[in-house]
Short mmCIF file of C-alpha atoms in Angstrom, two decimals:
data_model
loop_
_atom_site.label_atom_id
_atom_site.label_comp_id
_atom_site.label_asym_id
_atom_site.label_seq_id
_atom_site.Cartn_x
_atom_site.Cartn_y
_atom_site.Cartn_z
CA UNK A 156 -0.03 -0.06 0.01
CA UNK A 157 2.56 2.77 1.18
CA UNK A 158 5.47 0.67 0.58
CA UNK A 159 7.12 2.33 -2.54
CA UNK A 160 5.61 5.88 -1.92
CA UNK A 161 8.22 6.83 0.42
CA UNK A 162 8.19 10.39 2.05
CA UNK A 163 6.60 11.98 -1.01
CA UNK A 164 5.60 15.60 -0.98
CA UNK A 165 2.42 16.15 0.90
CA UNK A 166 0.16 18.86 0.06
CA UNK A 167 -3.06 19.83 2.08
CA UNK A 168 -6.41 21.30 0.70
CA UNK A 169 -8.34 23.52 3.12
CA UNK A 170 -12.00 22.61 3.19
CA UNK A 171 -14.49 25.36 4.43
CA UNK A 172 -17.17 24.22 6.66
CA UNK A 173 -19.75 25.58 4.02
CA UNK A 174 -18.18 23.31 1.27
CA UNK A 175 -20.24 20.41 2.69
CA UNK A 176 -19.50 17.08 2.00
CA UNK A 177 -19.78 15.05 -1.32
CA UNK A 178 -23.16 13.47 -2.07
CA UNK A 179 -23.89 10.05 -0.93
CA UNK A 180 -24.87 9.02 -4.28
CA UNK A 181 -21.76 9.48 -6.42
CA UNK A 182 -22.09 9.58 -10.25
CA UNK A 183 -19.97 10.62 -13.15
CA UNK A 184 -20.32 10.34 -16.80
CA UNK A 185 -16.75 9.09 -16.90
CA UNK A 186 -17.43 6.49 -14.50
CA UNK A 187 -17.77 2.74 -14.93
CA UNK A 188 -21.33 1.77 -15.65
CA UNK A 189 -22.98 -0.18 -12.91
CA UNK A 190 -19.83 0.15 -10.60
CA UNK A 191 -19.88 1.29 -7.14
CA UNK A 192 -19.72 4.85 -5.86
CA UNK A 193 -17.63 5.66 -2.61
CA UNK A 194 -17.80 9.05 -0.69
CA UNK A 195 -15.19 9.09 2.12
CA UNK A 196 -15.09 11.78 4.79
CA UNK A 197 -11.79 11.89 6.89
CA UNK A 198 -11.63 14.06 10.03
CA UNK A 199 -8.27 14.25 12.03
CA UNK A 200 -8.96 14.91 15.73
CA UNK A 201 -6.50 17.05 17.73
CA UNK A 202 -5.42 14.09 19.70
CA UNK A 203 -4.27 12.32 16.34
CA UNK A 204 -7.02 10.09 16.04
CA UNK A 205 -8.61 9.76 12.48
CA UNK A 206 -12.28 9.24 12.22
CA UNK A 207 -13.61 7.56 8.99
CA UNK A 208 -17.01 7.84 7.43
CA UNK A 209 -17.55 5.97 4.20
CA UNK A 210 -20.82 6.12 2.31
CA UNK A 211 -20.85 3.32 -0.27
CA UNK A 212 -23.57 2.87 -2.93
CA UNK A 213 -23.82 -0.71 -4.37
CA UNK A 214 -26.01 -1.33 -7.31
CA UNK A 215 -28.93 -3.66 -7.28
CA UNK A 216 -27.94 -7.20 -7.89
CA UNK A 217 -24.32 -6.61 -6.80
CA UNK A 218 -22.13 -6.80 -3.51
CA UNK A 219 -18.99 -5.25 -2.74
CA UNK A 220 -16.21 -6.37 -0.22
CA UNK A 221 -13.19 -4.52 1.02
CA UNK A 222 -10.06 -5.79 2.95
CA UNK A 223 -7.89 -3.08 4.53
CA UNK A 224 -4.45 -4.52 5.73
CA UNK A 225 -3.46 -2.86 8.99
CA UNK A 226 0.28 -3.88 8.74
CA UNK A 227 1.95 -2.30 5.75
CA UNK A 228 5.55 -2.94 4.60
CA UNK A 229 7.38 0.24 4.32
CA UNK A 230 10.98 -1.07 3.84
CA UNK A 231 13.12 -4.11 4.25
CA UNK A 232 12.00 -5.89 7.49
CA UNK A 233 9.93 -2.71 8.56
CA UNK A 234 6.12 -2.67 8.77
CA UNK A 235 3.74 0.36 9.55
CA UNK A 236 1.02 -0.74 11.88
CA UNK A 237 -2.31 0.94 12.00
CA UNK A 238 -4.94 0.38 14.93
CA UNK A 239 -8.62 0.49 13.75
CA UNK A 240 -11.40 0.46 16.40
CA UNK A 241 -15.10 0.85 16.73
CA UNK A 242 -16.10 -0.32 13.13
CA UNK A 243 -19.72 -0.04 12.43
CA UNK A 244 -22.20 -0.20 9.29
CA UNK A 245 -25.63 1.54 8.88
CA UNK A 246 -27.27 -0.20 6.12
CA UNK A 247 -26.83 -3.53 4.39
CA UNK A 248 -23.49 -5.08 5.58
CA UNK A 249 -21.08 -5.65 8.21
CA UNK A 250 -17.54 -4.45 9.30
CA UNK A 251 -15.21 -6.50 11.49
CA UNK A 252 -11.49 -5.85 12.46
CA UNK A 253 -8.61 -8.16 13.62
CA UNK A 254 -5.14 -7.45 14.67
CA UNK A 255 -3.99 -7.22 10.87
CA UNK A 256 -6.87 -6.22 8.70
CA UNK A 257 -10.38 -4.41 8.48
CA UNK A 258 -12.90 -6.22 6.59
CA UNK A 259 -16.23 -4.75 5.07
CA UNK A 260 -19.04 -6.70 3.33
CA UNK A 261 -21.86 -4.61 1.77
CA UNK A 262 -24.97 -5.68 -0.09
CA UNK A 263 -27.14 -3.55 -2.62
CA UNK A 264 -28.11 -0.26 -1.55
CA UNK A 265 -26.29 2.90 0.27
CA UNK A 266 -24.51 1.98 3.43
CA UNK A 267 -22.51 4.10 5.82
CA UNK A 268 -19.32 2.64 7.38
CA UNK A 269 -17.66 4.15 10.23
CA UNK A 270 -14.47 3.50 12.26
CA UNK A 271 -11.41 5.30 13.97
CA UNK A 272 -7.73 4.81 13.16
CA UNK A 273 -4.64 5.45 15.21
CA UNK A 274 -1.30 5.65 13.42
CA UNK A 275 -2.06 7.92 10.43
CA UNK A 276 0.25 10.95 11.73
CA UNK A 277 3.99 10.67 11.01
CA UNK A 278 6.81 13.11 11.06
CA UNK A 279 8.64 12.84 7.69
CA UNK A 280 11.83 14.83 7.87
CA UNK A 281 10.75 18.33 9.09
CA UNK A 282 7.25 17.72 7.85
CA UNK A 283 4.13 16.32 9.90
CA UNK A 284 2.11 14.08 7.64
CA UNK A 285 -1.27 12.55 7.91
CA UNK A 286 -1.51 9.37 5.40
CA UNK A 287 -4.41 7.08 4.91
CA UNK A 288 -6.00 4.93 1.88
CA UNK A 289 -9.63 6.00 1.83
CA UNK A 290 -10.13 3.38 -0.87
CA UNK A 291 -8.15 0.10 -1.15
CA UNK A 292 -8.77 -3.75 -1.46
CA UNK A 293 -12.14 -3.56 -2.92
CA UNK A 294 -13.24 -6.50 -4.77
CA UNK A 295 -15.28 -4.77 -7.41
CA UNK A 296 -14.45 -1.74 -9.51
CA UNK A 297 -15.53 1.60 -8.25
CA UNK A 298 -17.55 4.23 -10.43
CA UNK A 299 -15.91 7.03 -8.45
CA UNK A 300 -14.10 7.93 -5.07
CA UNK A 301 -14.85 11.18 -3.51
CA UNK A 302 -12.47 12.18 -0.56
CA UNK A 303 -12.89 15.03 1.85
CA UNK A 304 -10.41 15.69 4.79
CA UNK A 305 -10.68 18.05 7.86
CA UNK A 306 -7.67 18.80 9.84
CA UNK A 307 -7.42 20.68 13.21
CA UNK A 308 -5.59 23.62 11.45
CA UNK A 309 -5.48 24.76 7.93
CA UNK A 310 -3.55 21.90 6.10
CA UNK A 311 -0.34 22.88 4.21
CA UNK A 312 -0.20 20.57 1.22
CA UNK A 313 -1.92 17.44 -0.30
CA UNK A 314 -0.80 14.70 -2.49
CA UNK A 315 -3.22 12.08 -3.83
CA UNK A 316 -2.10 9.00 -5.74
CA UNK A 317 -4.48 6.37 -7.52
CA UNK A 318 -4.20 3.23 -9.53
CA UNK A 319 -2.33 -0.07 -8.66
CA UNK A 320 -0.39 -0.32 -5.36
CA UNK A 321 3.14 1.26 -5.90
CA UNK A 322 2.25 3.36 -8.77
CA UNK A 323 2.63 7.28 -8.80
CA UNK A 324 -0.39 8.31 -10.90
CA UNK A 325 -2.02 11.33 -9.41
CA UNK A 326 -5.78 11.37 -8.65
CA UNK A 327 -8.21 13.15 -11.09
CA UNK A 328 -8.37 16.08 -8.77
CA UNK A 329 -6.83 17.09 -5.56
CA UNK A 330 -7.07 20.59 -4.22
CA UNK A 331 -6.76 22.69 -1.11
CA UNK A 332 -9.99 24.58 0.03
CA UNK A 333 -10.24 27.84 2.08
CA UNK A 334 -10.40 26.36 5.62
CA UNK A 335 -9.19 23.35 7.32
CA UNK A 336 -9.84 20.62 4.71
CA UNK A 337 -8.81 18.94 1.45
CA UNK A 338 -10.79 17.58 -1.29
CA UNK A 339 -9.90 14.83 -3.95
CA UNK A 340 -11.53 12.67 -6.43
CA UNK A 341 -10.78 9.75 -8.64
CA UNK A 342 -13.02 8.66 -11.47
CA UNK A 343 -13.01 4.85 -12.13
CA UNK A 344 -10.93 2.66 -9.94
CA UNK A 345 -10.18 -0.97 -11.00
CA UNK A 346 -10.59 -4.00 -8.37
CA UNK A 347 -7.71 -4.03 -5.98
CA UNK A 348 -6.64 -0.58 -6.93
CA UNK A 349 -6.15 2.21 -4.36
CA UNK A 350 -6.37 5.88 -3.59
CA UNK A 351 -3.73 7.02 -1.27
CA UNK A 352 -3.83 10.63 0.35
CA UNK A 353 -1.15 12.37 2.24
CA UNK A 354 -1.73 15.56 3.87
CA UNK A 355 0.88 18.00 5.13
CA UNK A 356 -0.05 19.36 8.67
CA UNK A 357 0.82 22.40 10.52
CA UNK A 358 3.22 21.88 13.22
CA UNK A 359 1.36 20.73 16.36
CA UNK A 360 -1.97 20.09 14.72
CA UNK A 361 -1.85 16.60 16.03
CA UNK A 362 0.86 14.43 17.91
CA UNK A 363 2.77 12.05 15.75
CA UNK A 364 1.36 8.52 16.44
CA UNK A 365 2.62 6.31 13.45
CA UNK A 366 4.16 3.19 14.64
CA UNK A 367 6.79 1.28 12.68
CA UNK A 368 7.93 -2.08 13.83
CA UNK A 369 10.70 -4.47 12.72
CA UNK A 370 9.92 -7.85 11.53
CA UNK A 371 11.29 -10.92 13.18
CA UNK A 372 14.14 -11.01 10.57
CA UNK A 373 15.40 -7.51 11.33
CA UNK A 374 15.01 -8.24 15.20
CA UNK A 375 17.05 -11.23 14.87
CA UNK A 376 19.83 -9.28 13.10
CA UNK A 377 20.16 -6.99 15.98
CA UNK A 378 19.67 -9.48 18.76
CA UNK A 379 22.37 -9.52 21.53
CA UNK A 380 24.65 -12.36 20.95
CA UNK A 381 27.94 -13.44 22.43
CA UNK A 382 29.75 -11.98 19.66
CA UNK A 383 28.03 -8.45 19.92
CA UNK A 384 28.15 -8.72 23.76
CA UNK A 385 31.83 -9.06 23.17
CA UNK A 386 31.94 -6.05 20.88
CA UNK A 387 30.07 -4.04 23.49
CA UNK A 388 32.55 -5.06 26.23
CA UNK A 389 35.52 -3.96 23.93
CA UNK A 390 33.80 -0.53 23.22
CA UNK A 391 33.44 0.04 27.03
CA UNK A 392 36.91 -0.74 27.46
CA UNK A 393 37.95 1.50 24.48
CA UNK A 394 35.93 4.36 25.93
CA UNK A 395 37.51 3.84 29.54
CA UNK A 396 41.00 3.89 27.82
CA UNK A 397 40.22 6.93 25.84
CA UNK A 398 39.09 8.68 29.05
CA UNK A 399 42.03 7.83 30.93
CA UNK A 400 44.24 9.08 28.06
CA UNK A 401 42.48 12.17 27.73
CA UNK A 402 42.83 12.55 31.62
CA UNK A 403 46.43 12.16 31.44
CA UNK A 404 46.94 14.60 28.44
CA UNK A 405 44.65 17.06 29.66
CA UNK A 406 45.02 16.78 33.43
CA UNK A 407 47.73 19.36 33.37
CA UNK A 408 45.30 21.85 31.70
CA UNK A 409 42.63 21.06 34.14
CA UNK A 410 44.93 21.81 37.16
CA UNK A 411 46.00 24.82 35.37
CA UNK A 412 42.43 26.21 35.15
CA UNK A 413 41.48 25.42 38.71
CA UNK A 414 42.23 27.15 41.79
CA UNK A 415 43.01 30.73 42.63
CA UNK A 416 45.81 32.40 40.62
CA UNK A 417 47.08 35.77 41.57
CA UNK A 418 48.43 38.31 39.09
CA UNK A 419 51.57 37.50 37.74
CA UNK A 420 54.47 40.05 37.97
CA UNK A 421 54.81 41.46 34.44
CA UNK A 422 56.19 44.75 35.46
CA UNK A 423 59.86 44.75 35.45
CA UNK A 424 61.83 47.30 37.30
CA UNK A 425 65.50 48.38 36.73
CA UNK A 426 67.94 50.08 39.09
CA UNK A 427 66.76 53.66 38.31
CA UNK A 428 63.19 53.02 39.30
CA UNK A 429 61.84 52.61 35.71
CA UNK A 430 59.41 49.83 35.01
CA UNK A 431 58.58 47.98 31.77
CA UNK A 432 56.16 45.41 30.71
CA UNK A 433 57.28 41.80 30.01
CA UNK A 434 54.90 38.99 29.20
CA UNK A 435 55.17 35.52 30.77
CA UNK A 436 57.27 33.08 28.98
CA UNK A 437 57.65 35.89 26.09
CA UNK A 438 54.38 34.93 24.80
CA UNK A 439 53.02 37.45 22.19
CA UNK A 440 49.15 38.67 21.91
CA UNK A 441 48.40 36.36 19.01
CA UNK A 442 49.99 33.29 20.77
CA UNK A 443 47.96 34.00 23.99
CA UNK A 444 44.67 33.41 22.09
CA UNK A 445 45.77 30.36 20.28
CA UNK A 446 47.18 28.80 23.52
CA UNK A 447 44.11 29.46 25.54
CA UNK A 448 41.54 28.05 23.09
CA UNK A 449 43.68 26.00 20.67
CA UNK A 450 42.33 27.98 17.66
CA UNK A 451 43.52 31.00 15.60
CA UNK A 452 40.77 33.47 15.76
CA UNK A 453 39.99 36.97 14.32
CA UNK A 454 40.96 38.53 17.58
CA UNK A 455 44.39 36.92 17.65
CA UNK A 456 45.14 38.78 14.37
CA UNK A 457 43.45 42.15 15.85
CA UNK A 458 45.75 42.05 18.85
CA UNK A 459 48.81 41.35 16.68
CA UNK A 460 48.14 44.36 14.45
CA UNK A 461 47.80 46.55 17.68
CA UNK A 462 50.94 45.13 18.97
CA UNK A 463 52.87 45.94 15.76
CA UNK A 464 51.72 49.54 16.18
CA UNK A 465 52.72 49.52 19.79
CA UNK A 466 56.29 48.30 18.80
CA UNK A 467 56.56 50.94 16.12
CA UNK A 468 56.18 48.91 13.02
CA UNK A 469 52.87 50.73 12.34
CA UNK A 470 51.20 54.09 12.88
CA UNK A 471 47.35 53.94 13.20
CA UNK A 472 45.49 57.24 12.73
CA UNK A 473 41.89 58.03 12.59
CA UNK A 474 40.62 59.81 9.46
CA UNK A 475 37.68 62.09 9.69
CA UNK A 476 36.14 60.14 12.64
CA UNK A 477 34.80 57.48 10.16
CA UNK A 478 37.81 55.50 9.04
CA UNK A 479 41.22 54.37 10.03
CA UNK A 480 44.66 54.54 8.23
CA UNK A 481 47.62 52.13 8.80
CA UNK A 482 50.87 53.69 7.98
CA UNK A 483 54.21 51.71 7.58
CA UNK A 484 56.84 53.27 10.19
CA UNK A 485 59.50 50.57 10.01
CA UNK A 486 60.11 47.50 7.71
CA UNK A 487 59.60 44.02 8.93
CA UNK A 488 62.72 42.64 10.48
CA UNK A 489 64.10 39.45 11.79
CA UNK A 490 62.73 40.20 15.31
CA UNK A 491 59.20 39.30 13.93
CA UNK A 492 57.88 35.98 14.18
CA UNK A 493 56.66 34.17 11.01
CA UNK A 494 52.99 34.81 11.83
CA UNK A 495 53.65 38.39 12.71
CA UNK A 496 55.48 39.04 9.30
CA UNK A 497 52.46 37.33 7.63
CA UNK A 498 49.97 39.76 9.44
CA UNK A 499 52.22 42.69 8.62
CA UNK A 500 52.69 41.70 4.83
CA UNK A 501 48.90 40.96 4.56
CA UNK A 502 48.28 44.68 5.84
CA UNK A 503 50.79 46.42 4.11
CA UNK A 504 52.35 44.40 1.07
CA UNK A 505 55.58 45.42 -0.66
CA UNK A 506 55.05 48.85 -2.32
CA UNK A 507 52.35 49.90 -0.08
CA UNK A 508 53.14 52.40 2.72
CA UNK A 509 49.55 53.25 3.90
CA UNK A 510 46.21 51.85 3.51
CA UNK A 511 42.83 52.81 4.84
CA UNK A 512 40.65 50.10 6.74
CA UNK A 513 37.93 50.63 4.35
CA UNK A 514 40.28 49.82 1.50
CA UNK A 515 40.99 46.52 3.13
CA UNK A 516 37.46 45.71 3.28
CA UNK A 517 37.36 45.88 -0.66
CA UNK A 518 40.57 43.99 -0.95
CA UNK A 519 39.51 40.68 1.12
CA UNK A 520 42.94 39.95 2.59
CA UNK A 521 44.02 36.32 2.78
CA UNK A 522 44.83 35.18 6.28
CA UNK A 523 45.58 31.58 5.45
CA UNK A 524 49.22 32.08 5.85
CA UNK A 525 48.75 34.02 9.17
CA UNK A 526 46.69 31.04 10.51
CA UNK A 527 49.38 28.39 9.30
CA UNK A 528 52.25 30.37 10.66
CA UNK A 529 50.64 30.87 14.13
CA UNK A 530 49.84 27.23 14.49
CA UNK A 531 53.51 26.43 13.42
CA UNK A 532 54.69 28.99 15.90
CA UNK A 533 53.02 27.63 19.15
CA UNK A 534 54.57 24.17 18.22
CA UNK A 535 58.02 25.81 17.73
CA UNK A 536 57.48 27.40 21.10
CA UNK A 537 56.87 23.90 22.46
CA UNK A 538 53.32 24.87 23.91
CA UNK A 539 51.75 22.03 21.78
CA UNK A 540 53.63 18.89 20.38
CA UNK A 541 51.57 19.09 17.19
CA UNK A 542 49.32 21.71 15.38
CA UNK A 543 46.13 21.75 17.08
CA UNK A 544 44.12 22.05 13.93
CA UNK A 545 45.92 19.13 12.49
CA UNK A 546 45.34 17.11 15.51
CA UNK A 547 41.52 17.95 15.39
CA UNK A 548 41.44 16.94 11.82
CA UNK A 549 43.28 13.80 12.09
CA UNK A 550 40.99 12.50 14.70
CA UNK A 551 37.94 13.77 13.27
CA UNK A 552 38.57 11.87 10.04
CA UNK A 553 39.38 8.70 11.88
CA UNK A 554 36.13 9.07 13.64
CA UNK A 555 34.32 9.64 10.56
CA UNK A 556 36.17 6.65 8.76
CA UNK A 557 35.34 4.42 11.69
CA UNK A 558 31.65 5.50 11.79
CA UNK A 559 31.30 5.03 7.97
CA UNK A 560 32.90 1.51 8.44
CA UNK A 561 30.42 0.81 11.19
CA UNK A 562 27.55 1.95 9.20
CA UNK A 563 28.29 -0.17 6.19
CA UNK A 564 28.99 -3.29 8.65
CA UNK A 565 25.77 -2.69 10.22
CA UNK A 566 23.99 -2.75 6.83
CA UNK A 567 25.89 -5.84 5.49
CA UNK A 568 25.17 -7.87 8.82
CA UNK A 569 21.54 -6.73 8.73
CA UNK A 570 20.99 -8.15 5.31
CA UNK A 571 22.73 -11.31 6.39
CA UNK A 572 20.29 -11.26 9.37
CA UNK A 573 22.86 -11.75 12.18
CA UNK A 574 25.30 -9.67 14.19
CA UNK A 575 24.11 -6.24 13.21
CA UNK A 576 24.54 -5.03 16.82
CA UNK A 577 28.30 -5.37 16.24
CA UNK A 578 28.05 -2.94 13.57
CA UNK A 579 26.33 -0.43 15.60
CA UNK A 580 29.20 -0.85 18.12
CA UNK A 581 31.70 0.27 15.62
CA UNK A 582 29.45 3.03 14.50
CA UNK A 583 29.09 4.34 18.02
CA UNK A 584 32.83 4.07 18.56
CA UNK A 585 33.50 6.30 15.43
CA UNK A 586 30.76 8.88 16.37
CA UNK A 587 32.47 9.25 19.92
CA UNK A 588 35.79 9.63 18.19
CA UNK A 589 34.63 12.17 15.94
CA UNK A 590 32.79 14.30 18.56
CA UNK A 591 35.82 14.15 20.86
CA UNK A 592 38.22 15.00 18.19
CA UNK A 593 38.09 18.68 19.48
CA UNK A 594 39.29 17.79 22.72
CA UNK A 595 42.38 15.92 21.33
CA UNK A 596 45.05 18.72 21.05
CA UNK A 597 46.84 18.61 24.25
CA UNK A 598 49.35 21.40 25.39
CA UNK A 599 52.79 20.33 26.67
CA UNK A 600 53.75 20.82 30.31
CA UNK A 601 55.19 24.24 29.11
CA UNK A 602 51.88 25.03 27.47
CA UNK A 603 49.93 24.16 30.47
CA UNK A 604 52.27 26.26 32.63
CA UNK A 605 51.85 29.11 30.33
CA UNK A 606 47.93 28.74 30.56
CA UNK A 607 48.31 29.31 34.38
CA UNK A 608 50.52 32.37 33.72
CA UNK A 609 48.06 33.79 31.23
CA UNK A 610 45.30 33.54 34.13
CA UNK A 611 47.66 35.39 36.28
CA UNK A 612 48.24 37.99 33.31
CA UNK A 613 44.42 38.35 33.27
CA UNK A 614 44.55 39.19 36.96
CA UNK A 615 47.18 41.96 36.43
CA UNK A 616 45.01 43.54 33.84
CA UNK A 617 41.99 43.48 36.26
CA UNK A 618 44.04 44.91 39.24
CA UNK A 619 46.78 47.28 37.78
CA UNK A 620 46.06 51.00 38.07
CA UNK A 621 48.01 54.08 36.80
CA UNK A 622 49.14 54.61 40.40
CA UNK A 623 51.25 51.49 40.17
CA UNK A 624 53.24 52.88 37.14
CA UNK A 625 55.57 55.83 37.27
CA UNK A 626 54.44 58.66 35.17
CA UNK A 627 57.31 58.51 32.76
CA UNK A 628 56.51 54.78 32.02
CA UNK A 629 52.86 54.95 31.95
CA UNK A 630 52.21 55.51 28.32
CA UNK A 631 54.59 52.61 27.33
CA UNK A 632 53.26 50.12 29.96
CA UNK A 633 49.64 50.87 29.00
CA UNK A 634 50.37 50.55 25.32
CA UNK A 635 52.47 47.29 25.78
CA UNK A 636 49.71 45.78 27.82
CA UNK A 637 46.84 46.75 25.71
CA UNK A 638 47.13 44.03 23.02
CA UNK A 639 47.05 41.44 25.83
CA UNK A 640 43.88 43.06 27.16
CA UNK A 641 42.36 42.98 23.65
CA UNK A 642 43.01 39.19 23.13
CA UNK A 643 41.98 38.42 26.66
CA UNK A 644 38.73 40.34 26.54
CA UNK A 645 39.78 42.95 29.17
CA UNK A 646 39.90 46.10 26.83
CA UNK A 647 36.88 47.76 28.30
CA UNK A 648 38.39 47.43 31.79
CA UNK A 649 41.99 48.40 30.90
CA UNK A 650 40.79 51.58 28.92
CA UNK A 651 38.49 52.53 31.81
CA UNK A 652 41.42 52.40 34.32
CA UNK A 653 43.66 54.66 32.26
CA UNK A 654 41.05 56.90 30.48
CA UNK A 655 41.60 59.63 32.95
CA UNK A 656 45.26 60.24 32.12
CA UNK A 657 46.26 63.21 30.25
CA UNK A 658 49.12 61.13 28.48
CA UNK A 659 49.10 61.06 24.67
CA UNK A 660 49.86 57.75 22.45
CA UNK A 661 52.92 57.46 20.36
CA UNK A 662 51.40 55.02 17.88
CA UNK A 663 47.70 55.94 17.58
CA UNK A 664 46.12 59.41 16.65
CA UNK A 665 43.99 61.36 14.36
CA UNK A 666 45.38 62.65 11.00
CA UNK A 667 45.63 66.24 12.13
CA UNK A 668 46.44 65.99 15.81
CA UNK A 669 48.32 63.75 18.08
CA UNK A 670 46.94 60.81 20.20
CA UNK A 671 44.74 61.69 23.08
CA UNK A 672 44.32 58.89 25.67
CA UNK A 673 40.87 60.12 26.77
CA UNK A 674 39.50 60.40 23.23
CA UNK A 675 41.45 57.17 22.43
CA UNK A 676 39.49 55.23 25.16
CA UNK A 677 36.18 56.37 23.56
CA UNK A 678 37.15 55.51 19.81
CA UNK A 679 39.44 52.39 20.13
CA UNK A 680 36.49 50.00 20.78
CA UNK A 681 34.85 51.21 17.69
CA UNK A 682 38.17 50.86 15.86
CA UNK A 683 38.54 47.10 17.16
CA UNK A 684 34.83 46.29 15.97
CA UNK A 685 35.58 47.58 12.48
CA UNK A 686 38.98 45.66 12.27
CA UNK A 687 37.32 42.59 13.33
CA UNK A 688 34.66 42.92 10.85
CA UNK A 689 37.24 43.41 8.04
CA UNK A 690 39.30 40.45 9.24
CA UNK A 691 36.33 38.18 9.50
CA UNK A 692 35.55 38.63 5.73
CA UNK A 693 38.77 37.08 4.96
CA UNK A 694 37.44 33.75 6.20
CA UNK A 695 39.71 30.87 7.40
CA UNK A 696 39.54 32.12 11.02
CA UNK A 697 36.81 32.05 13.75
CA UNK A 698 35.09 35.31 14.36
CA UNK A 699 35.28 34.92 18.02
CA UNK A 700 36.10 37.75 20.42
CA UNK A 701 37.11 36.22 23.95
#
């Protein structure tokens, strides 16, 4: 009945209450002379129960029998099961129901058959569908079949098929009305043919109640056997081993993230009472973000650009309060790391001494090299044993490959009829491996120690005030600390702490006046947002601000 139809498109036709029901005496010039006429009225209740009323006209001297199977094959070793209750006939005939069929026997005259069906509402993908065959299994030809469907809410779509079971021939008519129903008609139906109606429902119109069961063959294929039991046991051991390995590899990181960590001492004093900023383990702003979350993000590049300006490779100036210009101050030299040089050259390629931020938006700079150099850099610094992105990719593909193998093994074993549960074990192991791939990159001991120092650095950014820094060093310490505040999400607090200072800035200002720290504190967040947006357009990096 529904076996080869699949999850076809389902259309619903609204039937206004004024439209009424089709006549109980169907007739058509194109019908079959002396054949039976059927008028079927379907009403879906809010609780998912379908009430059916069939008005059947049998010509004098004839009888009509109908057998409706209630267990329909919908795939290999899978049946869809319907439950029919309260069958009754008003007129000349009888209706009885058993576990697997509804039987109707009618004599000459007009009879009304009523019953209720549970199991007609199913979720097909994202669509809620009502499906039933208002005409099937008749022993005699039908002159016409008229169908009306009423649903709790306005239907979304309707699809009506007619003819031999398995064919996709559309009904003579099938249309949506203006209210809560559908109307369909089929003229002339041979014995044994069917009319198959599927109605797309509004979400929440009725609860899905379709029941699909596995046949004994499929159930045997997935039965628990000693072999599949051993496979399940091996999977448990594998998962436990994986948890132990992750605990060993990531335990240092967990300890680094636990407990209280005070501010680290990043202010280095000389004998003359001057102080300077020195990051823990010499970590640079872009490296901080990558070590913390194991990804190269847009904010890591933004902080690197600010750091290049602070270190006098760039000058950043505001233009007309709407744009910003990057001006080359000093060429890239050997003191820059590979990823810093990549950022510098992406911003100001050879032959370009100045560029507006708005011009970068149109250029769509390529940050692929920046990402690769930064991942390689954290490995070279011995904070990771291998590139985090390569580690994640390796384990993800290993998981996907295992899952695909498990799915194929499950399908083969299900067809054979035994041991399919073992394939599911392999499939589950692959999925777990793919999901856990993002946790596989592990920092080295040095990387875990740096993670703890970075927490201390964030504490310094929270606690430091201008009073802690001599006036002569305040501008430099503020500037050198700022890129770390950017990458660690402490920009707002750091600017607020120093906004009252009257100091200027040696690396940032307007085109026609020097940098002013108070105005800078107001405009710098806008600059960061605009720069993040331009870098995010380049792709290859996550648009994540810590």
